[in-house]
Amino acid sequence: MSTGISESASDVQSGRRRRIPRGEIQRQAILDAFESLLGEMSAVEITVKDITDAAGIKRPNFYFYFESKDEILAELVGEAWKAWDEAIGSYHRHAGETHADYFDRLFRVSHTVWVPRGRALVAGFQATAYDEKLRARWAELDEELYSQLADQMTRDAEAGLIAPPSDDHYRLVVTVTDMITYAFYRDRRLECTPEESARMLDSLKAVWLRAWGATDPAH
């Protein structure tokens, strides 16, 4: 995962590399340690001691950067959602983009984000069952996705490009999108092979196109 560390233009031009502050290194070490530990145990089982031992820092230093391990998980999930948004670019269908290509951009591209960040996203999805703050943040991000997809479905239906099986476009989008999110969660929790993931995506695409009412997915 990228640390988000960059160099100034003047440093690059002069051949100098920016000196990374010690605090920045320690903070990233905590994030990396927590994400690595998720490969060995659940987020609930991880202790602050586990994190500080893995990061090679003292316990007081942990609390200088984070109030709790839940805050670390929330940040990792936030970073993953940001990468998800950047990879997709827009949840609206591009001019000339077929519905089949629209699905591929939304969800095949999304899956490429889930794969390297699977541990954090799986743990984050599970944490929505007990962490109110993370649940609220995840719901907020979901709502933005639902609204934009429902708006696109309505525009396509009004243009006569699709015939959705329900006039309740918002609820239809919520149902299908939640199914896709759960499929991604299961895929990463089980660490499916690329071949198994490809079959999952093909099945989701067939369901998505039918739910969208794309009588001719090529248009």
Coordinates of C-alpha atoms in Angstrom, one line a residue:
M1 CA 0.0 0.0 0.0
S2 CA 1.3 3.4 -0.9
T3 CA 2.5 5.6 2.1
G4 CA 1.3 8.7 0.4
I5 CA 4.8 10.2 0.8
S6 CA 5.8 12.6 -2.0
E7 CA 8.7 14.8 -3.0
S8 CA 8.7 18.5 -3.6
A9 CA 9.4 19.7 -7.2
S10 CA 12.5 21.6 -6.0
D11 CA 13.9 18.5 -4.3
V12 CA 13.4 16.4 -7.4
Q13 CA 15.0 19.0 -9.6
S14 CA 18.0 19.4 -7.4
G15 CA 18.5 15.7 -7.0
R16 CA 17.7 15.7 -3.3
R17 CA 15.2 13.4 -1.7
R18 CA 12.9 14.8 1.0
R19 CA 13.8 13.7 4.5
I20 CA 10.9 11.7 5.8
P21 CA 9.9 12.8 9.3
R22 CA 10.3 10.2 12.0
G23 CA 6.7 10.6 13.0
E24 CA 5.5 10.0 9.5
I25 CA 7.5 6.7 9.4
Q26 CA 6.1 5.6 12.7
R27 CA 2.5 6.3 11.8
Q28 CA 2.8 4.4 8.6
A29 CA 4.5 1.5 10.4
I30 CA 1.5 1.3 12.7
L31 CA -0.9 1.1 9.7
D32 CA 1.3 -1.5 7.9
A33 CA 1.6 -3.6 11.1
F34 CA -2.1 -3.6 11.7
E35 CA -2.9 -4.6 8.1
S36 CA -0.2 -7.3 8.2
L37 CA -1.7 -8.7 11.5
L38 CA -5.1 -9.0 9.8
G39 CA -3.6 -11.9 7.8
E40 CA -3.0 -13.8 11.1
M41 CA -6.1 -12.9 13.2
S42 CA -9.3 -10.9 13.2
A43 CA -9.4 -7.2 14.0
V44 CA -11.2 -8.0 17.3
E45 CA -8.4 -10.3 18.4
I46 CA -5.5 -7.9 17.6
T47 CA -4.3 -6.0 20.7
V48 CA -2.4 -2.7 20.9
K49 CA 0.6 -4.7 22.1
D50 CA 0.4 -6.9 19.0
I51 CA 0.5 -3.7 16.9
T52 CA 3.4 -2.0 18.7
D53 CA 5.5 -5.2 18.7
A54 CA 4.9 -5.7 15.0
A55 CA 5.6 -2.0 14.2
G56 CA 8.7 -1.9 16.5
I57 CA 7.5 1.0 18.5
K58 CA 6.7 1.8 22.1
R59 CA 3.1 1.8 23.4
P60 CA 3.0 5.5 24.2
N61 CA 4.0 6.3 20.6
F62 CA 0.9 4.4 19.4
Y63 CA -1.4 6.6 21.3
F64 CA 0.3 9.7 20.0
Y65 CA -1.0 8.8 16.5
F66 CA -4.2 6.8 17.2
E67 CA -6.7 6.7 20.0
S68 CA -7.6 3.0 19.4
K69 CA -7.1 0.1 17.0
D70 CA -10.6 0.9 15.6
E71 CA -9.3 4.2 14.4
I72 CA -6.5 2.4 12.5
L73 CA -9.0 0.2 10.8
A74 CA -11.2 3.1 9.9
E75 CA -8.3 4.9 8.2
L76 CA -7.3 1.8 6.2
V77 CA -10.9 1.4 5.0
G78 CA -11.0 5.1 4.1
E79 CA -7.8 4.7 2.1
A80 CA -9.2 1.7 0.3
W81 CA -12.5 3.6 -0.6
K82 CA -10.5 6.5 -1.9
A83 CA -8.5 4.2 -4.1
W84 CA -11.8 2.6 -5.2
D85 CA -13.2 6.0 -6.2
E86 CA -10.1 7.0 -8.0
A87 CA -9.9 3.8 -10.0
I88 CA -13.5 4.1 -11.2
G89 CA -13.4 7.8 -11.9
S90 CA -17.2 8.2 -12.1
Y91 CA -20.2 6.1 -11.2
H92 CA -22.2 7.6 -14.1
R93 CA -22.1 5.9 -17.5
H94 CA -19.8 7.6 -19.9
A95 CA -21.0 8.8 -23.3
G96 CA -20.9 5.9 -25.7
E97 CA -20.1 3.4 -22.9
T98 CA -22.0 0.2 -23.3
H99 CA -23.8 -1.3 -20.3
A100 CA -21.5 -4.3 -20.4
D101 CA -18.5 -1.9 -20.4
Y102 CA -20.2 0.1 -17.7
F103 CA -20.3 -3.0 -15.4
D104 CA -16.7 -3.8 -16.2
R105 CA -15.5 -0.3 -15.2
L106 CA -17.6 -0.2 -12.0
F107 CA -17.1 -3.7 -10.7
R108 CA -14.2 -5.4 -12.5
V109 CA -12.1 -2.4 -11.7
S110 CA -13.5 -2.3 -8.2
H111 CA -12.3 -5.9 -7.7
T112 CA -8.7 -4.9 -8.6
V113 CA -8.9 -2.5 -5.7
W114 CA -10.3 -5.1 -3.3
V115 CA -7.6 -7.7 -4.1
P116 CA -4.5 -5.9 -2.6
R117 CA -6.6 -4.2 0.1
G118 CA -8.7 -7.3 0.9
R119 CA -7.6 -7.7 4.5
A120 CA -8.6 -4.2 5.5
L121 CA -11.9 -4.2 3.5
V122 CA -12.9 -7.6 4.9
A123 CA -12.2 -6.5 8.4
G124 CA -13.9 -3.2 7.8
F125 CA -17.0 -4.9 6.5
Q126 CA -17.1 -7.2 9.5
A127 CA -16.6 -4.2 11.9
T128 CA -19.8 -2.5 10.6
A129 CA -21.6 -5.0 12.9
Y130 CA -20.1 -3.5 16.1
D131 CA -18.3 -0.3 15.3
E132 CA -20.9 2.5 15.1
K133 CA -18.5 5.1 13.6
L134 CA -17.3 2.8 10.9
R135 CA -20.8 1.6 10.2
A136 CA -21.9 5.2 9.7
R137 CA -19.0 6.0 7.4
W138 CA -19.5 2.9 5.3
A139 CA -23.2 3.7 5.0
E140 CA -22.4 7.2 3.9
L141 CA -20.1 5.9 1.2
D142 CA -22.7 3.4 0.2
E143 CA -25.4 6.0 -0.1
E144 CA -23.3 8.1 -2.5
L145 CA -22.8 5.0 -4.7
Y146 CA -26.5 4.0 -4.6
S147 CA -27.7 7.5 -5.4
Q148 CA -25.5 8.0 -8.4
L149 CA -26.2 4.5 -9.8
A150 CA -30.0 5.0 -9.3
D151 CA -29.8 8.4 -11.1
Q152 CA -28.0 6.7 -14.0
M153 CA -30.6 3.9 -14.2
T154 CA -33.4 6.5 -14.3
R155 CA -31.7 8.5 -17.1
D156 CA -31.2 5.3 -19.1
A157 CA -34.8 4.2 -18.6
E158 CA -36.2 7.6 -19.6
A159 CA -34.1 7.5 -22.7
G160 CA -35.5 4.1 -23.6
L161 CA -32.1 2.4 -23.4
I162 CA -33.1 -0.1 -20.7
A163 CA -36.2 -1.7 -19.2
P164 CA -35.6 -2.3 -15.5
P165 CA -37.8 -5.0 -13.9
S166 CA -38.9 -2.5 -11.2
D167 CA -39.8 1.2 -11.3
D168 CA -38.2 1.5 -7.9
H169 CA -34.7 2.2 -9.3
Y170 CA -33.1 3.1 -6.0
R171 CA -34.2 0.0 -4.2
L172 CA -33.2 -2.2 -7.2
V173 CA -29.8 -0.6 -7.3
V174 CA -29.3 -1.0 -3.5
T175 CA -30.2 -4.7 -3.7
V176 CA -28.0 -5.6 -6.6
T177 CA -25.0 -3.4 -5.4
D178 CA -25.2 -4.9 -1.9
M179 CA -25.1 -8.4 -3.5
I180 CA -22.0 -7.4 -5.4
T181 CA -20.3 -6.0 -2.2
Y182 CA -21.0 -9.2 -0.3
A183 CA -19.7 -11.3 -3.2
F184 CA -16.4 -9.2 -3.1
Y185 CA -16.3 -9.7 0.7
R186 CA -16.7 -13.5 0.4
D187 CA -14.2 -13.6 -2.5
R188 CA -11.5 -11.9 -0.4
R189 CA -12.4 -13.6 2.9
L190 CA -11.8 -16.9 1.2
E191 CA -8.9 -15.6 -0.8
C192 CA -10.3 -17.1 -4.0
T193 CA -8.0 -17.9 -6.9
P194 CA -8.0 -15.5 -10.0
E195 CA -10.0 -18.2 -11.9
E196 CA -12.7 -18.4 -9.1
S197 CA -12.8 -14.6 -9.0
A198 CA -13.3 -14.4 -12.7
R199 CA -16.3 -16.8 -12.6
M200 CA -17.8 -14.7 -9.8
L201 CA -17.5 -11.5 -11.8
D202 CA -19.0 -13.1 -14.9
S203 CA -22.0 -14.3 -12.8
L204 CA -22.4 -10.9 -11.3
K205 CA -22.2 -9.2 -14.7
A206 CA -25.1 -11.4 -16.0
V207 CA -27.2 -10.6 -12.9
W208 CA -26.4 -6.9 -13.1
L209 CA -27.3 -6.6 -16.8
R210 CA -30.6 -8.4 -16.2
A211 CA -31.4 -6.3 -13.2
W212 CA -30.5 -3.1 -15.1
G213 CA -32.8 -4.2 -17.9
A214 CA -30.2 -3.9 -20.6
T215 CA -32.1 -5.6 -23.5
D216 CA -29.0 -5.1 -25.6
P217 CA -25.9 -4.8 -23.3
A218 CA -23.8 -3.6 -26.3
H219 CA -25.7 -0.3 -26.2

